[in-house]
Each structure stands twice: as structure tokens, then as C-alpha cells.
Amino acid sequence: MENQTSFTSFYIKAFSIYAGGQPSVFMSFLTLYLIGVLGNFVIIKVIVQEMNLHTPMYFFLCNLSSVDIFYTTVTLPKLMDIILTGKHLISFTQCFTQMYFFYFLATTEIILLSSMAYDRYVAICKPLHYHHIMNKRICALILGGTWISGCGNSLYVTLYVSELSLCHSNIINQFYCEIKATAKIFCADKGLHILIFVEMFLFGFCTFLLSLMSYVKIIIIIIKIKTTHGRSKAFSTCTSHLTVLLIFYGTIICTYLRQSSEKIDIMDHVFSVLFAAVTPMLNPFIYSLSNKEVRTAIMKNIKQIVF
């Protein structure tokens, strides 16, 4: 506790070499942020306006885009402020607030992607019962449970970490407050490592396994379809979600399951940017390019604005 009292804030170290004099780097992250927010906002607007998109699949997608907007807003503005002003310090309250919202949104997105995988499983494997199984009440319950689970899990994690004592330093070698980076500067605590393991198991392995099981069954059903056109049509309904799923879990694995060391910390930063900023930005483009209904609705809105 003596070491804890000597610090009044955390020091954000990541990308420090660009701080205070790299407007081009600032503009790169600003562009990344604006494209992500605008792209996800367009998806939300199109889904809300187009009646033919008022289905469970797009109901989930609308929530995913909402999560992605807040997701990047939690991390990138602070990074841009550091790059622009060179002010690396962040108070304990600001840090743990950022940690709470980051894990709240990350957990919500992970569960949401698994729910979307289940939705695609029901749509392809049980098409005759789809509207009965995925009715409005069930979708509302799934989404309510998803947001509440994300909120509760993040609150527990943040409160637990905030009670720990700093031992080594106040330097966070990351561009936002996250548990893997902060674990290195807190006093050795077996409970924290157990917590990280449980989090990775529940919201990493288990959710991935649920999504994997859904897609294994989907692929089995698609293979059994006799016509090439039928197989192509069935697979096209889940191509965009499968792509998002692979990119999302790929960045999670690279960010949290790699062994970190001083020599490869720069790679931790790169993968963190991919996980926290690039992936949310890519999601609306993947859905708009791979999904004909979304693409048509977007083009319809563009024509209305232009003409």
C-alpha cells in the first residue's frame, strides 16, 4: 500500500514516441474513428428505416453496430488526445471508468456474436420454425440478457482490479486501461490471474465453442443441399457474420493469448489497435458488401439523399 500512495494517476505509455508532434498519426486514428462511427451509424439508420430489414438477424446487427460505435469511442479519443497534446497521465477514476466501459462493450459484443451465430443456425437448420423460435420476445430476452451480462461482468472485474495495490510502477504499456496491461503493475495476486483465466474461459472459449457448434451444424446442412444454387444461397446468408466472427476471434487470440515480452510489446499495441479499433470499423463494410439486402438498402438511401 505504501507504493500505491505515491501515485495519483496512471501513465499511458503506448504510442508515446508519436505524442506531442505527430499530426499525421493523429489524423490516421481520427480517420479510423470517424469511418467506424459513420459506417456503423449508416447500418443502424438503414435497418431502422427499411421495413424489410426488421427481422431478428438485422435486429442483432443493429445492436452490434451500436456496440461498435461506443467501443471505439471508449478508447480512441483518449489515444488521440495523448498523441495530439503529449499528456500521458490518466487519473485512477478515468482509467477504471474506461476499463469498465471497455469490458462492458467487449463482453456484450462477444455474447452478441454467439447469439447471431445461433440465429443463423436456426434460420438455416430449422427454417420452418425460425419465426416461432426467434420471435420478438425471445430476441428481446436474448439481447436483454446479453447487455445485462456484459454490464455485470464488467462491474465485477473493474471493482476487483480497482481494489488491488500498485507495486512496481504506474506505467501502463498500452493505449487504454485493460486488465492484461494493468496486471503487470499490480502486486502479485493469484486471484487476479485466476480471474483473467476464468474470463478467457467463459467469454473466450465458451462463446467461441457455441459459435463453432452452430457453424458446424450449418455446414453439415449446407453440404446436404443437392443443388449448387441452393448451397450458395444458404451459405450467403451467414457469410458476413462468419467473416466478422473469424476476424474478431482472430484479433482476440493475437491480443490476449500470445505470450508478451519487452521485445514484442509493439506487436501487442498493433493487435490491440486491430481488436479495439479496426475490427469495429470493418464490421459495417463486411455486412454491406457481403449482404445484398443491406447493400440495396444503403444504395436506396444514398439515391434519396443525392436526388
mmCIF file of C-alpha atoms in Angstrom:
data_model
loop_
_atom_site.group_PDB
_atom_site.id
_atom_site.type_symbol
_atom_site.label_atom_id
_atom_site.label_comp_id
_atom_site.label_asym_id
_atom_site.label_seq_id
_atom_site.Cartn_x
_atom_site.Cartn_y
_atom_site.Cartn_z
ATOM 1 C CA MET A 1 0.000 0.000 0.000
ATOM 2 C CA GLU A 2 2.950 2.331 0.517
ATOM 3 C CA ASN A 3 3.772 2.223 -3.185
ATOM 4 C CA GLN A 4 0.125 2.820 -4.050
ATOM 5 C CA THR A 5 0.030 6.129 -2.131
ATOM 6 C CA SER A 6 2.982 7.521 -4.071
ATOM 7 C CA PHE A 7 0.954 7.534 -7.306
ATOM 8 C CA THR A 8 -2.017 9.723 -8.096
ATOM 9 C CA SER A 9 -2.533 8.607 -11.721
ATOM 10 C CA PHE A 10 -1.510 6.131 -14.389
ATOM 11 C CA TYR A 11 0.917 6.848 -17.225
ATOM 12 C CA ILE A 12 -0.196 5.612 -20.668
ATOM 13 C CA LYS A 13 2.998 4.565 -22.443
ATOM 14 C CA ALA A 14 1.811 3.031 -25.732
ATOM 15 C CA PHE A 15 2.483 5.144 -28.847
ATOM 16 C CA SER A 16 4.432 7.611 -26.665
ATOM 17 C CA ILE A 17 7.010 8.079 -29.437
ATOM 18 C CA TYR A 18 4.305 9.771 -31.525
ATOM 19 C CA ALA A 19 2.986 12.034 -28.771
ATOM 20 C CA GLY A 20 3.087 15.814 -28.984
ATOM 21 C CA GLY A 21 4.296 16.226 -32.554
ATOM 22 C CA GLN A 22 2.844 13.688 -34.956
ATOM 23 C CA PRO A 23 -0.284 15.215 -36.575
ATOM 24 C CA SER A 24 -0.207 12.580 -39.335
ATOM 25 C CA VAL A 25 -0.551 9.783 -36.755
ATOM 26 C CA PHE A 26 -3.341 11.728 -35.050
ATOM 27 C CA MET A 27 -5.155 12.120 -38.384
ATOM 28 C CA SER A 28 -4.783 8.389 -39.081
ATOM 29 C CA PHE A 29 -6.553 7.451 -35.844
ATOM 30 C CA LEU A 30 -9.119 10.222 -36.302
ATOM 31 C CA THR A 31 -9.934 8.920 -39.794
ATOM 32 C CA LEU A 32 -10.164 5.366 -38.438
ATOM 33 C CA TYR A 33 -12.523 6.525 -35.712
ATOM 34 C CA LEU A 34 -14.772 8.646 -37.937
ATOM 35 C CA ILE A 35 -15.082 5.956 -40.612
ATOM 36 C CA GLY A 36 -16.023 3.381 -37.971
ATOM 37 C CA VAL A 37 -18.627 5.615 -36.313
ATOM 38 C CA LEU A 38 -20.110 6.762 -39.642
ATOM 39 C CA GLY A 39 -20.194 3.248 -41.113
ATOM 40 C CA ASN A 40 -21.951 1.766 -38.071
ATOM 41 C CA PHE A 41 -24.339 4.719 -37.885
ATOM 42 C CA VAL A 42 -25.340 4.113 -41.526
ATOM 43 C CA ILE A 43 -26.055 0.449 -40.740
ATOM 44 C CA ILE A 44 -28.278 1.454 -37.795
ATOM 45 C CA LYS A 45 -30.097 4.107 -39.838
ATOM 46 C CA VAL A 46 -30.765 1.756 -42.749
ATOM 47 C CA ILE A 47 -32.054 -1.053 -40.519
ATOM 48 C CA VAL A 48 -34.369 1.295 -38.604
ATOM 49 C CA GLN A 49 -35.780 2.866 -41.797
ATOM 50 C CA GLU A 50 -36.219 -0.214 -44.016
ATOM 51 C CA MET A 51 -39.202 -2.345 -43.002
ATOM 52 C CA ASN A 52 -37.910 -5.411 -44.866
ATOM 53 C CA LEU A 53 -34.867 -5.407 -42.541
ATOM 54 C CA HIS A 54 -36.992 -5.631 -39.384
ATOM 55 C CA THR A 55 -36.038 -9.252 -38.755
ATOM 56 C CA PRO A 56 -34.094 -10.911 -35.883
ATOM 57 C CA MET A 57 -30.886 -11.069 -37.952
ATOM 58 C CA TYR A 58 -30.838 -7.302 -38.525
ATOM 59 C CA PHE A 59 -32.145 -6.630 -35.023
ATOM 60 C CA PHE A 60 -28.928 -8.231 -33.728
ATOM 61 C CA LEU A 61 -26.840 -6.406 -36.340
ATOM 62 C CA CYS A 62 -28.279 -3.063 -35.243
ATOM 63 C CA ASN A 63 -27.178 -3.817 -31.670
ATOM 64 C CA LEU A 64 -23.745 -4.904 -32.908
ATOM 65 C CA SER A 65 -23.268 -1.598 -34.712
ATOM 66 C CA SER A 66 -24.346 0.293 -31.581
ATOM 67 C CA VAL A 67 -21.769 -1.600 -29.521
ATOM 68 C CA ASP A 68 -19.054 -0.902 -32.103
ATOM 69 C CA ILE A 69 -19.728 2.860 -32.031
ATOM 70 C CA PHE A 70 -19.337 3.044 -28.251
ATOM 71 C CA TYR A 71 -16.495 0.502 -28.353
ATOM 72 C CA THR A 72 -14.173 2.737 -30.353
ATOM 73 C CA THR A 73 -15.365 5.861 -28.507
ATOM 74 C CA VAL A 74 -14.128 4.406 -25.214
ATOM 75 C CA THR A 75 -10.515 4.032 -26.401
ATOM 76 C CA LEU A 76 -9.587 6.105 -29.460
ATOM 77 C CA PRO A 77 -10.428 9.664 -28.282
ATOM 78 C CA LYS A 78 -8.066 9.320 -25.292
ATOM 79 C CA LEU A 79 -5.315 7.934 -27.560
ATOM 80 C CA MET A 80 -5.792 10.846 -29.974
ATOM 81 C CA ASP A 81 -5.591 13.286 -27.059
ATOM 82 C CA ILE A 82 -2.277 11.737 -25.960
ATOM 83 C CA ILE A 83 -0.848 11.915 -29.485
ATOM 84 C CA LEU A 84 -2.005 15.492 -30.001
ATOM 85 C CA THR A 85 -1.109 17.000 -26.605
ATOM 86 C CA GLY A 86 1.571 14.655 -25.265
ATOM 87 C CA LYS A 87 -0.304 14.335 -21.954
ATOM 88 C CA HIS A 88 0.086 10.691 -20.950
ATOM 89 C CA LEU A 89 -1.406 10.841 -17.466
ATOM 90 C CA ILE A 90 -4.847 9.448 -16.722
ATOM 91 C CA SER A 91 -6.408 9.538 -13.255
ATOM 92 C CA PHE A 92 -7.368 6.353 -11.426
ATOM 93 C CA THR A 93 -11.048 7.242 -11.777
ATOM 94 C CA GLN A 94 -10.740 7.859 -15.536
ATOM 95 C CA CYS A 95 -8.735 4.672 -16.024
ATOM 96 C CA PHE A 96 -11.152 2.394 -14.193
ATOM 97 C CA THR A 97 -14.119 4.085 -15.870
ATOM 98 C CA GLN A 98 -12.532 3.378 -19.248
ATOM 99 C CA MET A 99 -11.798 -0.200 -18.161
ATOM 100 C CA TYR A 100 -15.409 -0.701 -17.088
ATOM 101 C CA PHE A 101 -16.952 0.511 -20.344
ATOM 102 C CA PHE A 102 -14.370 -1.306 -22.483
ATOM 103 C CA TYR A 103 -15.072 -4.698 -20.865
ATOM 104 C CA PHE A 104 -18.793 -3.982 -20.732
ATOM 105 C CA LEU A 105 -18.870 -3.460 -24.506
ATOM 106 C CA ALA A 106 -16.338 -6.210 -25.284
ATOM 107 C CA THR A 107 -18.288 -8.807 -23.279
ATOM 108 C CA THR A 108 -21.552 -7.652 -24.831
ATOM 109 C CA GLU A 109 -20.117 -7.957 -28.356
ATOM 110 C CA ILE A 110 -18.719 -11.447 -27.703
ATOM 111 C CA ILE A 111 -22.075 -12.748 -26.423
ATOM 112 C CA LEU A 112 -23.907 -10.908 -29.193
ATOM 113 C CA LEU A 113 -21.798 -12.574 -31.901
ATOM 114 C CA SER A 114 -22.581 -16.002 -30.403
ATOM 115 C CA SER A 115 -26.292 -15.116 -30.367
ATOM 116 C CA MET A 116 -26.066 -14.128 -34.034
ATOM 117 C CA ALA A 117 -24.418 -17.483 -34.796
ATOM 118 C CA TYR A 118 -27.350 -19.248 -33.104
ATOM 119 C CA ASP A 119 -29.773 -17.098 -35.121
ATOM 120 C CA ARG A 120 -28.088 -18.234 -38.367
ATOM 121 C CA TYR A 121 -28.218 -21.866 -37.156
ATOM 122 C CA VAL A 122 -31.981 -21.673 -36.597
ATOM 123 C CA ALA A 123 -32.525 -19.869 -39.921
ATOM 124 C CA ILE A 124 -30.657 -22.499 -41.976
ATOM 125 C CA CYS A 125 -31.166 -25.708 -39.980
ATOM 126 C CA LYS A 126 -34.761 -25.090 -38.845
ATOM 127 C CA PRO A 127 -36.219 -22.669 -41.419
ATOM 128 C CA LEU A 128 -39.857 -23.737 -40.920
ATOM 129 C CA HIS A 129 -39.684 -22.979 -37.191
ATOM 130 C CA TYR A 130 -37.482 -19.876 -37.452
ATOM 131 C CA HIS A 131 -40.140 -17.230 -36.791
ATOM 132 C CA HIS A 132 -41.575 -19.305 -33.948
ATOM 133 C CA ILE A 133 -38.195 -19.836 -32.240
ATOM 134 C CA MET A 134 -36.722 -16.390 -32.923
ATOM 135 C CA ASN A 135 -39.832 -14.343 -32.139
ATOM 136 C CA LYS A 136 -39.710 -10.781 -30.795
ATOM 137 C CA ARG A 137 -39.983 -11.879 -27.176
ATOM 138 C CA ILE A 138 -37.088 -14.348 -27.444
ATOM 139 C CA CYS A 139 -34.910 -11.805 -29.268
ATOM 140 C CA ALA A 140 -35.649 -9.178 -26.612
ATOM 141 C CA LEU A 141 -34.758 -11.647 -23.848
ATOM 142 C CA ILE A 142 -31.509 -12.631 -25.586
ATOM 143 C CA LEU A 143 -30.477 -9.013 -26.098
ATOM 144 C CA GLY A 144 -31.518 -8.022 -22.576
ATOM 145 C CA GLY A 145 -29.530 -10.909 -21.109
ATOM 146 C CA THR A 146 -26.553 -10.007 -23.322
ATOM 147 C CA TRP A 147 -26.386 -6.364 -22.179
ATOM 148 C CA ILE A 148 -27.024 -7.237 -18.517
ATOM 149 C CA SER A 149 -24.336 -9.960 -18.592
ATOM 150 C CA GLY A 150 -21.828 -7.535 -20.102
ATOM 151 C CA CYS A 151 -22.659 -4.877 -17.526
ATOM 152 C CA GLY A 152 -22.495 -7.236 -14.535
ATOM 153 C CA ASN A 153 -19.296 -8.962 -15.634
ATOM 154 C CA SER A 154 -17.510 -5.681 -16.313
ATOM 155 C CA LEU A 155 -18.612 -4.206 -12.988
ATOM 156 C CA TYR A 156 -17.231 -7.191 -11.074
ATOM 157 C CA VAL A 157 -13.901 -7.183 -12.956
ATOM 158 C CA THR A 158 -13.410 -3.429 -12.609
ATOM 159 C CA LEU A 159 -14.245 -3.352 -8.902
ATOM 160 C CA TYR A 160 -11.891 -6.270 -8.247
ATOM 161 C CA VAL A 161 -8.966 -4.674 -10.102
ATOM 162 C CA SER A 162 -9.584 -1.242 -8.536
ATOM 163 C CA GLU A 163 -9.071 -2.735 -5.059
ATOM 164 C CA LEU A 164 -5.559 -4.012 -5.873
ATOM 165 C CA SER A 165 -2.377 -2.169 -4.901
ATOM 166 C CA LEU A 166 0.274 -0.820 -7.248
ATOM 167 C CA CYS A 167 3.683 -2.283 -6.556
ATOM 168 C CA HIS A 168 6.117 -1.752 -9.385
ATOM 169 C CA SER A 169 5.108 1.422 -11.237
ATOM 170 C CA ASN A 170 2.152 3.366 -12.596
ATOM 171 C CA ILE A 171 3.108 2.873 -16.263
ATOM 172 C CA ILE A 172 0.509 1.081 -18.417
ATOM 173 C CA ASN A 173 2.226 -0.220 -21.540
ATOM 174 C CA GLN A 174 -0.946 0.018 -23.622
ATOM 175 C CA PHE A 175 -3.026 2.799 -25.182
ATOM 176 C CA TYR A 176 -6.035 2.172 -22.937
ATOM 177 C CA CYS A 177 -6.708 0.717 -19.489
ATOM 178 C CA GLU A 178 -7.138 -3.030 -19.848
ATOM 179 C CA ILE A 179 -6.613 -5.898 -17.470
ATOM 180 C CA LYS A 180 -3.676 -7.589 -19.212
ATOM 181 C CA ALA A 181 -1.576 -4.407 -19.170
ATOM 182 C CA THR A 182 -2.542 -3.327 -15.638
ATOM 183 C CA ALA A 183 -1.896 -6.823 -14.228
ATOM 184 C CA LYS A 184 1.835 -6.233 -14.793
ATOM 185 C CA ILE A 185 1.975 -3.274 -12.388
ATOM 186 C CA PHE A 186 -0.219 -4.552 -9.566
ATOM 187 C CA CYS A 187 1.146 -6.535 -6.632
ATOM 188 C CA ALA A 188 1.347 -10.277 -7.298
ATOM 189 C CA ASP A 189 -2.139 -11.610 -6.764
ATOM 190 C CA LYS A 190 -3.194 -15.168 -7.630
ATOM 191 C CA GLY A 191 -6.820 -14.073 -7.592
ATOM 192 C CA LEU A 192 -6.208 -11.667 -10.488
ATOM 193 C CA HIS A 193 -4.597 -14.367 -12.634
ATOM 194 C CA ILE A 194 -7.453 -16.746 -11.786
ATOM 195 C CA LEU A 195 -9.934 -14.011 -12.733
ATOM 196 C CA ILE A 196 -8.214 -13.471 -16.095
ATOM 197 C CA PHE A 197 -8.281 -17.237 -16.755
ATOM 198 C CA VAL A 198 -11.992 -17.511 -15.853
ATOM 199 C CA GLU A 199 -12.825 -14.522 -18.064
ATOM 200 C CA MET A 200 -10.958 -16.027 -21.011
ATOM 201 C CA PHE A 201 -12.666 -19.385 -20.454
ATOM 202 C CA LEU A 202 -16.227 -18.066 -20.097
ATOM 203 C CA PHE A 203 -16.206 -15.216 -22.591
ATOM 204 C CA GLY A 204 -13.485 -16.503 -24.885
ATOM 205 C CA PHE A 205 -13.510 -20.279 -25.156
ATOM 206 C CA CYS A 206 -17.169 -20.999 -24.266
ATOM 207 C CA THR A 207 -18.664 -18.353 -26.553
ATOM 208 C CA PHE A 208 -16.324 -19.403 -29.370
ATOM 209 C CA LEU A 209 -17.364 -23.035 -28.831
ATOM 210 C CA LEU A 210 -21.058 -22.109 -29.076
ATOM 211 C CA SER A 211 -20.436 -20.235 -32.329
ATOM 212 C CA LEU A 212 -18.308 -23.104 -33.661
ATOM 213 C CA MET A 213 -21.012 -25.674 -32.871
ATOM 214 C CA SER A 214 -23.615 -23.550 -34.661
ATOM 215 C CA TYR A 215 -21.491 -23.257 -37.798
ATOM 216 C CA VAL A 216 -20.518 -26.931 -37.809
ATOM 217 C CA LYS A 217 -24.215 -27.807 -37.909
ATOM 218 C CA ILE A 218 -24.829 -25.129 -40.554
ATOM 219 C CA ILE A 219 -22.052 -26.521 -42.779
ATOM 220 C CA ILE A 220 -23.408 -30.070 -42.392
ATOM 221 C CA ILE A 221 -26.867 -28.916 -43.508
ATOM 222 C CA ILE A 222 -25.449 -26.891 -46.431
ATOM 223 C CA ILE A 223 -23.418 -29.882 -47.658
ATOM 224 C CA LYS A 224 -26.611 -31.958 -47.761
ATOM 225 C CA ILE A 225 -28.307 -29.462 -50.101
ATOM 226 C CA LYS A 226 -28.312 -31.053 -53.551
ATOM 227 C CA THR A 227 -28.194 -28.013 -55.837
ATOM 228 C CA THR A 228 -25.224 -25.660 -56.143
ATOM 229 C CA HIS A 229 -27.553 -22.651 -56.212
ATOM 230 C CA GLY A 230 -29.231 -23.816 -53.013
ATOM 231 C CA ARG A 231 -25.905 -24.284 -51.226
ATOM 232 C CA SER A 232 -24.686 -20.886 -52.402
ATOM 233 C CA LYS A 233 -27.888 -19.156 -51.298
ATOM 234 C CA ALA A 234 -27.839 -20.820 -47.876
ATOM 235 C CA PHE A 235 -24.173 -20.016 -47.264
ATOM 236 C CA SER A 236 -24.570 -16.397 -48.421
ATOM 237 C CA THR A 237 -26.947 -15.713 -45.514
ATOM 238 C CA CYS A 238 -24.166 -16.292 -42.986
ATOM 239 C CA THR A 239 -21.009 -15.295 -44.902
ATOM 240 C CA SER A 240 -20.820 -11.778 -43.463
ATOM 241 C CA HIS A 241 -21.336 -12.903 -39.867
ATOM 242 C CA LEU A 242 -18.824 -15.727 -40.224
ATOM 243 C CA THR A 243 -16.245 -13.263 -41.595
ATOM 244 C CA VAL A 244 -16.802 -10.860 -38.675
ATOM 245 C CA LEU A 245 -16.595 -13.768 -36.242
ATOM 246 C CA LEU A 246 -13.264 -15.011 -37.631
ATOM 247 C CA ILE A 247 -11.710 -11.526 -37.627
ATOM 248 C CA PHE A 248 -12.944 -10.780 -34.106
ATOM 249 C CA TYR A 249 -11.712 -14.020 -32.528
ATOM 250 C CA GLY A 250 -8.505 -13.851 -34.543
ATOM 251 C CA THR A 251 -7.648 -10.470 -33.026
ATOM 252 C CA ILE A 252 -8.662 -11.684 -29.531
ATOM 253 C CA ILE A 253 -6.282 -14.645 -29.818
ATOM 254 C CA CYS A 254 -3.438 -12.432 -31.026
ATOM 255 C CA THR A 255 -4.109 -9.832 -28.325
ATOM 256 C CA TYR A 256 -4.739 -11.940 -25.233
ATOM 257 C CA LEU A 257 -3.353 -15.427 -25.803
ATOM 258 C CA ARG A 258 0.128 -14.514 -27.042
ATOM 259 C CA GLN A 259 2.996 -14.543 -24.567
ATOM 260 C CA SER A 260 4.054 -10.923 -24.149
ATOM 261 C CA SER A 261 7.610 -9.733 -23.611
ATOM 262 C CA GLU A 262 9.516 -6.474 -23.819
ATOM 263 C CA LYS A 263 10.711 -7.308 -27.343
ATOM 264 C CA ILE A 264 7.264 -7.814 -28.807
ATOM 265 C CA ASP A 265 5.288 -5.164 -26.888
ATOM 266 C CA ILE A 266 4.925 -3.219 -30.136
ATOM 267 C CA MET A 267 3.016 -6.201 -31.550
ATOM 268 C CA ASP A 268 0.709 -6.082 -28.520
ATOM 269 C CA HIS A 269 -0.076 -2.480 -29.430
ATOM 270 C CA VAL A 270 -0.693 -3.336 -33.086
ATOM 271 C CA PHE A 271 -3.032 -6.221 -32.270
ATOM 272 C CA SER A 272 -4.810 -4.066 -29.668
ATOM 273 C CA VAL A 273 -5.497 -1.422 -32.332
ATOM 274 C CA LEU A 274 -6.833 -4.156 -34.629
ATOM 275 C CA PHE A 275 -9.033 -5.512 -31.828
ATOM 276 C CA ALA A 276 -10.304 -2.224 -30.376
ATOM 277 C CA ALA A 277 -10.469 -0.010 -33.477
ATOM 278 C CA VAL A 278 -10.009 -1.696 -36.861
ATOM 279 C CA THR A 279 -12.402 -4.624 -36.348
ATOM 280 C CA PRO A 280 -15.358 -2.403 -35.273
ATOM 281 C CA MET A 281 -14.631 -0.196 -38.286
ATOM 282 C CA LEU A 282 -14.616 -3.148 -40.705
ATOM 283 C CA ASN A 283 -17.879 -4.722 -39.468
ATOM 284 C CA PRO A 284 -20.312 -2.381 -41.311
ATOM 285 C CA PHE A 285 -18.319 -2.705 -44.550
ATOM 286 C CA ILE A 286 -18.283 -6.503 -44.308
ATOM 287 C CA TYR A 287 -22.049 -6.593 -43.812
ATOM 288 C CA SER A 288 -22.775 -4.035 -46.531
ATOM 289 C CA LEU A 289 -20.512 -5.705 -49.108
ATOM 290 C CA SER A 290 -21.479 -9.320 -48.327
ATOM 291 C CA ASN A 291 -25.195 -8.827 -47.699
ATOM 292 C CA LYS A 292 -27.338 -7.976 -50.719
ATOM 293 C CA GLU A 293 -30.289 -6.686 -48.667
ATOM 294 C CA VAL A 294 -28.127 -4.263 -46.669
ATOM 295 C CA ARG A 295 -26.265 -3.178 -49.800
ATOM 296 C CA THR A 296 -29.517 -2.494 -51.647
ATOM 297 C CA ALA A 297 -30.944 -0.546 -48.708
ATOM 298 C CA ILE A 298 -27.790 1.594 -48.430
ATOM 299 C CA MET A 299 -27.828 2.376 -52.164
ATOM 300 C CA LYS A 300 -31.515 3.304 -51.879
ATOM 301 C CA ASN A 301 -30.710 5.754 -49.060
ATOM 302 C CA ILE A 302 -27.794 7.246 -50.999
ATOM 303 C CA LYS A 303 -30.024 7.836 -54.034
ATOM 304 C CA GLN A 304 -32.651 9.520 -51.840
ATOM 305 C CA ILE A 305 -30.025 11.855 -50.352
ATOM 306 C CA VAL A 306 -28.432 12.685 -53.718
ATOM 307 C CA PHE A 307 -31.582 13.098 -55.806
#
